Amino acid sequence: MRKVILFIAMSLDGYIADQYGKVDWLSGQDADVQGKDTYSSFVQTVDTLIMGWNTYNQIVSELSPQEWVYQDLLSYVITHRNLSSDAKIIFTDHSPEQLVKELKEKEGRDIWICGGANIIQPLLQADLIDEYDISIIPTILGSGIRLFAQMDEIKLWLLDTQCNNGIVELKYERR
């Protein structure tokens, strides 16, 4: 069965975006050092991506306005906006839990939960995330959008750790 993987970066103090919703702080400790690319190997294991409207909007308006960076993946954007889908980007008003349950029943590779917090939190509460691949960025923001809000305990099993250019990547699975 397909796994649901949260692949995301956060600040040392647990934020996935700063107080303005920006992610321009997502980098290693030395700008002149090319970090190890774990994204390229990860993305080969998934064929489906789930994100919320804010994440989608930030990608298409700020981070990559000229091209959709996830062309090789089937992308689901959870939103209440009435937008037209195409072959690669599907806009849906399904709840994150409902969408994940439906997608897990379909054939395919693993499912990537990309962001943001409004998508991740309900999946955490419903215990629908199978694997957590979290990169800790060597930055303390002090405020912003938290990855983990108040929730029930989830026990994890550490699978792997890597460190490159001050970024610590932790990979866990549910126990």
mmCIF file of C-alpha atoms in Angstrom:
data_model
loop_
_atom_site.group_PDB
_atom_site.id
_atom_site.type_symbol
_atom_site.label_atom_id
_atom_site.label_comp_id
_atom_site.label_asym_id
_atom_site.label_seq_id
_atom_site.Cartn_x
_atom_site.Cartn_y
_atom_site.Cartn_z
ATOM 1 C CA MET A 1 0.000 0.000 0.000
ATOM 2 C CA ARG A 2 1.121 3.537 -0.672
ATOM 3 C CA LYS A 3 2.771 5.433 2.157
ATOM 4 C CA VAL A 4 1.900 8.997 3.103
ATOM 5 C CA ILE A 5 5.113 10.949 3.674
ATOM 6 C CA LEU A 6 5.511 14.370 5.241
ATOM 7 C CA PHE A 7 8.646 15.734 3.544
ATOM 8 C CA ILE A 8 9.236 19.227 4.850
ATOM 9 C CA ALA A 9 11.762 21.601 6.393
ATOM 10 C CA MET A 10 11.386 23.552 9.599
ATOM 11 C CA SER A 11 13.415 25.966 11.683
ATOM 12 C CA LEU A 12 15.203 24.698 14.766
ATOM 13 C CA ASP A 13 12.315 26.065 16.843
ATOM 14 C CA GLY A 14 9.651 24.251 14.809
ATOM 15 C CA TYR A 15 8.342 26.744 12.241
ATOM 16 C CA ILE A 16 7.722 25.968 8.554
ATOM 17 C CA ALA A 17 7.329 29.640 7.579
ATOM 18 C CA ASP A 18 8.140 32.940 9.224
ATOM 19 C CA GLN A 19 5.518 35.306 10.665
ATOM 20 C CA TYR A 20 4.828 36.645 7.139
ATOM 21 C CA GLY A 21 4.482 33.181 5.589
ATOM 22 C CA LYS A 22 7.886 33.460 3.871
ATOM 23 C CA VAL A 23 10.363 30.620 3.436
ATOM 24 C CA ASP A 24 13.394 32.542 2.178
ATOM 25 C CA TRP A 25 15.338 31.411 5.261
ATOM 26 C CA LEU A 26 15.370 27.768 4.073
ATOM 27 C CA SER A 27 19.098 27.264 3.527
ATOM 28 C CA GLY A 28 22.150 25.765 5.147
ATOM 29 C CA GLN A 29 24.637 27.583 7.321
ATOM 30 C CA ASP A 30 27.052 28.461 4.486
ATOM 31 C CA ALA A 31 25.582 29.967 1.318
ATOM 32 C CA ASP A 32 28.736 29.064 -0.619
ATOM 33 C CA VAL A 33 28.440 25.341 0.138
ATOM 34 C CA GLN A 34 26.316 23.153 -2.130
ATOM 35 C CA GLY A 35 24.343 20.853 0.154
ATOM 36 C CA LYS A 36 23.555 17.200 -0.473
ATOM 37 C CA ASP A 37 20.428 16.847 -2.587
ATOM 38 C CA THR A 38 18.076 14.492 -0.731
ATOM 39 C CA TYR A 39 15.043 15.923 -2.544
ATOM 40 C CA SER A 40 15.950 14.334 -5.897
ATOM 41 C CA SER A 41 16.084 10.821 -4.467
ATOM 42 C CA PHE A 42 12.946 11.394 -2.387
ATOM 43 C CA VAL A 43 10.848 12.673 -5.300
ATOM 44 C CA GLN A 44 11.590 9.455 -7.228
ATOM 45 C CA THR A 45 9.580 7.543 -4.608
ATOM 46 C CA VAL A 46 6.374 9.588 -4.965
ATOM 47 C CA ASP A 47 3.957 10.296 -7.792
ATOM 48 C CA THR A 48 1.345 12.318 -5.915
ATOM 49 C CA LEU A 49 1.607 15.574 -4.007
ATOM 50 C CA ILE A 50 -0.879 17.214 -1.637
ATOM 51 C CA MET A 51 -0.733 20.862 -0.615
ATOM 52 C CA GLY A 52 -3.016 23.615 0.533
ATOM 53 C CA TRP A 53 -3.946 26.816 -1.265
ATOM 54 C CA ASN A 54 -1.406 29.004 0.556
ATOM 55 C CA THR A 55 1.485 26.718 -0.387
ATOM 56 C CA TYR A 56 0.279 26.494 -3.990
ATOM 57 C CA ASN A 57 -0.205 30.255 -4.249
ATOM 58 C CA GLN A 58 3.254 30.954 -2.842
ATOM 59 C CA ILE A 59 4.827 28.604 -5.397
ATOM 60 C CA VAL A 60 3.041 30.052 -8.436
ATOM 61 C CA SER A 61 3.265 33.700 -7.404
ATOM 62 C CA GLU A 62 6.663 33.947 -5.662
ATOM 63 C CA LEU A 63 8.878 30.876 -5.759
ATOM 64 C CA SER A 64 8.365 29.651 -9.336
ATOM 65 C CA PRO A 65 5.912 31.860 -11.252
ATOM 66 C CA GLN A 66 7.214 30.847 -14.695
ATOM 67 C CA GLU A 67 6.789 27.072 -14.435
ATOM 68 C CA TRP A 68 5.119 24.502 -12.240
ATOM 69 C CA VAL A 69 8.031 22.870 -10.402
ATOM 70 C CA TYR A 70 6.178 19.597 -9.792
ATOM 71 C CA GLN A 71 5.433 18.731 -13.422
ATOM 72 C CA ASP A 72 6.313 15.069 -12.921
ATOM 73 C CA LEU A 73 3.814 14.635 -10.085
ATOM 74 C CA LEU A 74 0.045 14.619 -9.878
ATOM 75 C CA SER A 75 -0.628 17.574 -7.575
ATOM 76 C CA TYR A 76 -3.739 17.985 -5.435
ATOM 77 C CA VAL A 77 -4.431 21.461 -4.074
ATOM 78 C CA ILE A 78 -6.969 21.562 -1.257
ATOM 79 C CA THR A 79 -8.989 24.761 -1.509
ATOM 80 C CA HIS A 80 -12.530 26.098 -1.312
ATOM 81 C CA ARG A 81 -11.885 28.262 -4.363
ATOM 82 C CA ASN A 82 -13.691 27.169 -7.514
ATOM 83 C CA LEU A 83 -10.731 26.715 -9.867
ATOM 84 C CA SER A 84 -10.336 24.657 -13.024
ATOM 85 C CA SER A 85 -8.143 21.598 -12.725
ATOM 86 C CA ASP A 86 -5.928 20.240 -15.470
ATOM 87 C CA ALA A 87 -4.144 16.928 -16.065
ATOM 88 C CA LYS A 88 -1.404 17.664 -13.502
ATOM 89 C CA ILE A 89 -3.015 19.997 -10.934
ATOM 90 C CA ILE A 90 -6.313 19.033 -9.349
ATOM 91 C CA PHE A 91 -8.116 21.558 -7.169
ATOM 92 C CA THR A 92 -10.366 19.888 -4.611
ATOM 93 C CA ASP A 93 -12.428 20.844 -1.587
ATOM 94 C CA HIS A 94 -12.046 17.412 0.015
ATOM 95 C CA SER A 95 -10.737 17.391 3.562
ATOM 96 C CA PRO A 96 -7.084 16.326 3.865
ATOM 97 C CA GLU A 97 -8.159 13.148 5.654
ATOM 98 C CA GLN A 98 -10.729 12.215 3.021
ATOM 99 C CA LEU A 99 -8.326 12.892 0.149
ATOM 100 C CA VAL A 100 -5.518 10.840 1.706
ATOM 101 C CA LYS A 101 -7.829 7.902 2.377
ATOM 102 C CA GLU A 102 -9.065 7.971 -1.241
ATOM 103 C CA LEU A 103 -5.561 8.234 -2.696
ATOM 104 C CA LYS A 104 -4.190 5.412 -0.547
ATOM 105 C CA GLU A 105 -6.728 3.087 -2.157
ATOM 106 C CA LYS A 106 -5.423 3.866 -5.654
ATOM 107 C CA GLU A 107 -2.428 2.266 -7.331
ATOM 108 C CA GLY A 108 0.760 4.294 -7.407
ATOM 109 C CA ARG A 109 3.902 5.291 -5.616
ATOM 110 C CA ASP A 110 3.946 7.068 -2.281
ATOM 111 C CA ILE A 111 2.052 10.299 -1.507
ATOM 112 C CA TRP A 112 3.923 13.457 -0.492
ATOM 113 C CA ILE A 113 2.350 15.869 1.979
ATOM 114 C CA CYS A 114 4.048 19.137 0.992
ATOM 115 C CA GLY A 115 2.308 21.727 3.169
ATOM 116 C CA GLY A 116 1.007 23.771 4.721
ATOM 117 C CA ALA A 117 0.070 23.601 8.344
ATOM 118 C CA ASN A 118 -3.709 23.559 7.690
ATOM 119 C CA ILE A 119 -3.251 20.387 5.634
ATOM 120 C CA ILE A 120 -0.691 18.746 7.914
ATOM 121 C CA GLN A 121 -2.491 19.268 11.250
ATOM 122 C CA PRO A 122 -5.654 17.289 10.425
ATOM 123 C CA LEU A 123 -3.530 14.459 9.006
ATOM 124 C CA LEU A 124 -1.467 14.375 12.200
ATOM 125 C CA GLN A 125 -4.639 14.342 14.332
ATOM 126 C CA ALA A 126 -6.058 11.472 12.245
ATOM 127 C CA ASP A 127 -2.707 9.617 12.405
ATOM 128 C CA LEU A 128 -2.593 9.317 8.607
ATOM 129 C CA ILE A 129 1.086 10.131 8.083
ATOM 130 C CA ASP A 130 3.230 7.018 7.742
ATOM 131 C CA GLU A 131 6.658 8.613 7.436
ATOM 132 C CA TYR A 132 8.140 11.920 8.590
ATOM 133 C CA ASP A 133 11.128 13.264 6.654
ATOM 134 C CA ILE A 134 11.927 16.551 8.360
ATOM 135 C CA SER A 135 14.911 18.759 7.641
ATOM 136 C CA ILE A 136 15.942 21.015 10.525
ATOM 137 C CA ILE A 137 17.273 24.307 9.162
ATOM 138 C CA PRO A 138 19.949 26.031 11.300
ATOM 139 C CA THR A 139 17.754 29.047 11.962
ATOM 140 C CA ILE A 140 15.673 30.106 14.964
ATOM 141 C CA LEU A 141 12.707 32.193 13.805
ATOM 142 C CA GLY A 142 11.027 32.930 17.131
ATOM 143 C CA SER A 143 7.573 33.086 15.552
ATOM 144 C CA GLY A 144 5.720 32.037 12.444
ATOM 145 C CA ILE A 145 3.699 29.054 11.281
ATOM 146 C CA ARG A 146 4.295 26.016 13.498
ATOM 147 C CA LEU A 147 4.680 22.556 12.033
ATOM 148 C CA PHE A 148 3.340 20.846 15.137
ATOM 149 C CA ALA A 149 0.433 22.429 16.986
ATOM 150 C CA GLN A 150 -1.256 21.106 20.086
ATOM 151 C CA MET A 151 -2.113 17.493 19.341
ATOM 152 C CA ASP A 152 -2.159 13.960 20.659
ATOM 153 C CA GLU A 153 1.062 12.033 21.101
ATOM 154 C CA ILE A 154 2.425 10.129 18.084
ATOM 155 C CA LYS A 155 5.231 7.648 18.732
ATOM 156 C CA LEU A 156 7.875 7.350 16.028
ATOM 157 C CA TRP A 157 10.732 5.077 15.056
ATOM 158 C CA LEU A 158 13.956 6.724 13.821
ATOM 159 C CA LEU A 159 14.972 5.336 10.405
ATOM 160 C CA ASP A 160 17.813 7.620 9.346
ATOM 161 C CA THR A 161 19.691 10.835 10.046
ATOM 162 C CA GLN A 162 21.861 12.939 7.769
ATOM 163 C CA CYS A 163 23.664 16.216 8.287
ATOM 164 C CA ASN A 164 24.883 18.507 5.538
ATOM 165 C CA ASN A 165 25.804 22.193 5.692
ATOM 166 C CA GLY A 166 24.181 22.519 9.115
ATOM 167 C CA ILE A 167 20.866 21.016 7.961
ATOM 168 C CA VAL A 168 19.906 17.912 9.921
ATOM 169 C CA GLU A 169 17.501 15.582 8.148
ATOM 170 C CA LEU A 170 15.524 13.210 10.335
ATOM 171 C CA LYS A 171 13.513 10.338 8.917
ATOM 172 C CA TYR A 172 10.941 8.611 11.114
ATOM 173 C CA GLU A 173 8.078 6.183 10.650
ATOM 174 C CA ARG A 174 5.074 5.583 12.854
ATOM 175 C CA ARG A 175 5.550 2.941 15.511
#
